[in-house]
PDB file of C-alpha atoms in Angstrom:
ATOM      1  CA  MET A   1       0.000   0.000   0.000  1.00 41.00           C
ATOM      2  CA  LEU A   2       1.302   3.473  -0.884  1.00 41.00           C
ATOM      3  CA  PRO A   3       1.726   6.053   1.873  1.00 41.00           C
ATOM      4  CA  THR A   4      -0.771   8.914   1.748  1.00 42.00           C
ATOM      5  CA  GLN A   5      -0.184  12.513   2.708  1.00 44.00           C
ATOM      6  CA  THR A   6      -2.200  14.187   5.411  1.00 43.00           C
ATOM      7  CA  VAL A   7      -3.538  17.689   4.945  1.00 42.00           C
ATOM      8  CA  ALA A   8      -0.741  19.027   7.175  1.00 44.00           C
ATOM      9  CA  GLU A   9       1.890  17.355   4.940  1.00 45.00           C
ATOM     10  CA  THR A  10       0.411  18.548   1.654  1.00 39.00           C
ATOM     11  CA  PRO A  11       2.149  21.652   0.333  1.00 42.00           C
ATOM     12  CA  ALA A  12      -0.129  24.644  -0.206  1.00 41.00           C
ATOM     13  CA  ALA A  13      -0.724  25.278  -3.879  1.00 38.00           C
ATOM     14  CA  ILE A  14      -0.068  28.719  -5.269  1.00 36.00           C
ATOM     15  CA  PRO A  15      -1.958  29.455  -8.477  1.00 40.00           C
ATOM     16  CA  ALA A  16       0.317  29.712 -11.513  1.00 41.00           C
ATOM     17  CA  GLY A  17       1.306  33.271 -12.308  1.00 44.00           C
ATOM     18  CA  GLU A  18       0.436  34.483  -8.801  1.00 44.00           C
ATOM     19  CA  PRO A  19       3.584  34.538  -6.658  1.00 47.00           C
ATOM     20  CA  ALA A  20       3.064  34.605  -2.905  1.00 47.00           C
ATOM     21  CA  LEU A  21       3.462  38.067  -1.420  1.00 50.00           C
ATOM     22  CA  PRO A  22       6.151  38.521   1.206  1.00 63.00           C
ATOM     23  CA  LEU A  23       4.777  39.509   4.618  1.00 67.00           C
ATOM     24  CA  GLU A  24       5.744  43.164   4.171  1.00 65.00           C
ATOM     25  CA  LEU A  25       3.868  43.440   0.857  1.00 70.00           C
ATOM     26  CA  LEU A  26       0.888  41.606   2.263  1.00 74.00           C
ATOM     27  CA  GLU A  27       0.725  44.087   5.148  1.00 75.00           C
ATOM     28  CA  LEU A  28       0.918  46.982   2.676  1.00 79.00           C
ATOM     29  CA  GLU A  29      -1.777  45.478   0.470  1.00 77.00           C
ATOM     30  CA  LEU A  30      -4.045  44.926   3.470  1.00 77.00           C
ATOM     31  CA  SER A  31      -3.597  48.607   4.398  1.00 72.00           C
ATOM     32  CA  LEU A  32      -4.881  49.514   0.939  1.00 80.00           C
ATOM     33  CA  ASP A  33      -7.700  46.965   0.875  1.00 76.00           C
ATOM     34  CA  GLY A  34     -10.516  49.350   1.797  1.00 67.00           C
ATOM     35  CA  PHE A  35      -9.638  51.929  -0.879  1.00 75.00           C
ATOM     36  CA  SER A  36     -12.625  53.603  -2.464  1.00 71.00           C
ATOM     37  CA  GLY A  37     -11.656  56.803  -4.124  1.00 72.00           C
ATOM     38  CA  ASP A  38     -10.302  58.401  -7.244  1.00 71.00           C
ATOM     39  CA  ASP A  39      -6.893  59.310  -8.682  1.00 72.00           C
ATOM     40  CA  ALA A  40      -6.324  62.011  -6.053  1.00 74.00           C
ATOM     41  CA  GLY A  41      -7.412  59.662  -3.264  1.00 87.00           C
ATOM     42  CA  PHE A  42      -5.014  57.027  -4.621  1.00 90.00           C
ATOM     43  CA  THR A  43      -1.977  59.168  -3.863  1.00 90.00           C
ATOM     44  CA  GLU A  44      -3.083  59.887  -0.312  1.00 90.00           C
ATOM     45  CA  ALA A  45      -4.080  56.259   0.378  1.00 90.00           C
ATOM     46  CA  VAL A  46      -0.734  54.942  -0.873  1.00 93.00           C
ATOM     47  CA  ARG A  47       1.231  57.599   1.037  1.00 92.00           C
ATOM     48  CA  THR A  48      -0.614  56.717   4.263  1.00 90.00           C
ATOM     49  CA  ALA A  49      -0.190  52.952   3.766  1.00 90.00           C
ATOM     50  CA  ALA A  50       3.550  53.327   3.092  1.00 91.00           C
ATOM     51  CA  GLY A  51       3.938  55.242   6.340  1.00 91.00           C
ATOM     52  CA  GLN A  52       2.003  52.577   8.264  1.00 88.00           C
ATOM     53  CA  VAL A  53       4.499  49.883   7.250  1.00 87.00           C
ATOM     54  CA  GLY A  54       7.548  52.099   7.886  1.00 89.00           C
ATOM     55  CA  GLY A  55       8.118  52.864   4.217  1.00 91.00           C
ATOM     56  CA  ASP A  56       8.286  55.922   1.992  1.00 94.00           C
ATOM     57  CA  PHE A  57       6.064  57.198  -0.813  1.00 96.00           C
ATOM     58  CA  LEU A  58       8.354  58.173  -3.713  1.00 96.00           C
ATOM     59  CA  PHE A  59       6.088  59.308  -6.583  1.00 96.00           C
ATOM     60  CA  ASP A  60       3.105  58.330  -8.684  1.00 93.00           C
ATOM     61  CA  LEU A  61       2.399  58.711 -12.378  1.00 93.00           C
ATOM     62  CA  PRO A  62       0.025  57.549 -15.123  1.00 93.00           C
ATOM     63  CA  ALA A  63       0.549  53.856 -15.919  1.00 90.00           C
ATOM     64  CA  SER A  64       0.882  54.479 -19.680  1.00 86.00           C
ATOM     65  CA  GLY A  65       0.778  50.775 -20.520  1.00 84.00           C
ATOM     66  CA  LEU A  66       3.402  49.690 -17.975  1.00 83.00           C
ATOM     67  CA  ALA A  67       0.986  47.244 -16.354  1.00 84.00           C
ATOM     68  CA  GLU A  68      -2.226  45.511 -17.392  1.00 84.00           C
ATOM     69  CA  ASP A  69      -5.524  46.818 -16.061  1.00 87.00           C
ATOM     70  CA  CYS A  70      -3.856  49.795 -14.452  1.00 92.00           C
ATOM     71  CA  ARG A  71      -4.515  53.535 -14.480  1.00 93.00           C
ATOM     72  CA  ARG A  72      -1.796  54.857 -12.105  1.00 93.00           C
ATOM     73  CA  ILE A  73       1.403  53.501 -10.572  1.00 95.00           C
ATOM     74  CA  ALA A  74       2.994  54.689  -7.340  1.00 95.00           C
ATOM     75  CA  ALA A  75       6.570  53.830  -6.402  1.00 96.00           C
ATOM     76  CA  LEU A  76       7.174  53.063  -2.736  1.00 95.00           C
ATOM     77  CA  ARG A  77      10.206  52.095  -0.705  1.00 94.00           C
ATOM     78  CA  VAL A  78       9.269  49.597   2.003  1.00 91.00           C
ATOM     79  CA  PRO A  79      11.145  47.477   4.551  1.00 87.00           C
ATOM     80  CA  LYS A  80      11.766  43.988   3.237  1.00 82.00           C
ATOM     81  CA  GLY A  81      13.054  41.074   5.232  1.00 76.00           C
ATOM     82  CA  GLU A  82      14.234  40.863   8.792  1.00 76.00           C
ATOM     83  CA  ASP A  83      17.290  43.083   8.319  1.00 78.00           C
ATOM     84  CA  GLY A  84      15.097  46.108   7.563  1.00 74.00           C
ATOM     85  CA  ALA A  85      16.588  46.724   4.111  1.00 85.00           C
ATOM     86  CA  LEU A  86      14.379  48.930   1.946  1.00 89.00           C
ATOM     87  CA  ALA A  87      13.102  47.786  -1.446  1.00 91.00           C
ATOM     88  CA  VAL A  88      11.145  49.490  -4.216  1.00 95.00           C
ATOM     89  CA  VAL A  89       7.637  48.150  -4.867  1.00 93.00           C
ATOM     90  CA  PHE A  90       4.752  49.477  -6.919  1.00 94.00           C
ATOM     91  CA  ALA A  91       1.150  50.167  -5.938  1.00 93.00           C
ATOM     92  CA  LEU A  92      -1.154  50.027  -8.953  1.00 93.00           C
ATOM     93  CA  LEU A  93      -4.588  51.623  -9.238  1.00 92.00           C
ATOM     94  CA  ASP A  94      -6.783  49.429 -11.439  1.00 89.00           C
ATOM     95  CA  ALA A  95      -8.352  50.717 -14.660  1.00 89.00           C
ATOM     96  CA  GLU A  96     -11.701  51.353 -12.946  1.00 87.00           C
ATOM     97  CA  GLY A  97     -10.071  53.295 -10.108  1.00 86.00           C
ATOM     98  CA  ALA A  98     -11.699  50.953  -7.598  1.00 85.00           C
ATOM     99  CA  SER A  99      -8.833  48.937  -6.080  1.00 86.00           C
ATOM    100  CA  ILE A 100      -5.105  48.992  -5.500  1.00 90.00           C
ATOM    101  CA  ARG A 101      -2.730  46.052  -5.812  1.00 90.00           C
ATOM    102  CA  VAL A 102       0.923  45.864  -4.795  1.00 90.00           C
ATOM    103  CA  GLU A 103       3.607  44.272  -6.971  1.00 91.00           C
ATOM    104  CA  ASN A 104       7.340  43.786  -6.990  1.00 91.00           C
ATOM    105  CA  PRO A 105       9.144  45.204 -10.029  1.00 92.00           C
ATOM    106  CA  ASP A 106       9.243  42.794 -12.952  1.00 90.00           C
ATOM    107  CA  GLU A 107      10.588  42.727 -16.495  1.00 91.00           C
ATOM    108  CA  LYS A 108       7.917  45.152 -17.715  1.00 88.00           C
ATOM    109  CA  THR A 109       8.577  47.695 -14.940  1.00 90.00           C
ATOM    110  CA  LYS A 110      12.376  47.333 -14.696  1.00 93.00           C
ATOM    111  CA  ASP A 111      12.960  50.777 -16.246  1.00 93.00           C
ATOM    112  CA  LEU A 112      10.548  52.373 -13.781  1.00 94.00           C
ATOM    113  CA  LYS A 113      12.423  50.591 -10.972  1.00 95.00           C
ATOM    114  CA  ARG A 114      15.717  52.059 -12.233  1.00 96.00           C
ATOM    115  CA  PHE A 115      14.077  55.497 -12.298  1.00 95.00           C
ATOM    116  CA  ALA A 116      12.866  55.009  -8.715  1.00 95.00           C
ATOM    117  CA  ASP A 117      16.387  53.988  -7.628  1.00 95.00           C
ATOM    118  CA  ALA A 118      17.813  57.116  -9.297  1.00 95.00           C
ATOM    119  CA  PHE A 119      15.111  59.219  -7.622  1.00 95.00           C
ATOM    120  CA  ILE A 120      16.121  57.781  -4.229  1.00 94.00           C
ATOM    121  CA  ASP A 121      19.778  58.534  -4.974  1.00 94.00           C
ATOM    122  CA  VAL A 122      18.954  62.172  -5.768  1.00 94.00           C
ATOM    123  CA  LEU A 123      16.898  62.550  -2.587  1.00 90.00           C
ATOM    124  CA  GLN A 124      19.731  61.131  -0.491  1.00 90.00           C
ATOM    125  CA  ARG A 125      22.180  63.635  -1.967  1.00 92.00           C
ATOM    126  CA  ILE A 126      19.993  66.633  -1.124  1.00 89.00           C
TER     127      ILE A 126
END
């Protein structure tokens, strides 16, 4: 007879194409979960949520095709990992302006990530 796995031994499945969010990003996304506003409200909601997780709001701009189903993108710098290092992440306002999702930079947003890193460098020099 073959051994069977118990529920506790069965690895949790993560849907394809949907990477698990690190704890810091999950906390940020939960802070933004109740968003119900417009483009102007997006900036304030993201700025407030970044502060709640010990991060910084960098800037926001029109998505201009950088992400699917997205009207605006905000760049944030948030603590990541136990050492407290800061990393750039993006908050994206959906096309309807109804919800915000948080994503790590990817191949499509790598140039925006480089811009955010340069922006941080300029701010640190001031």
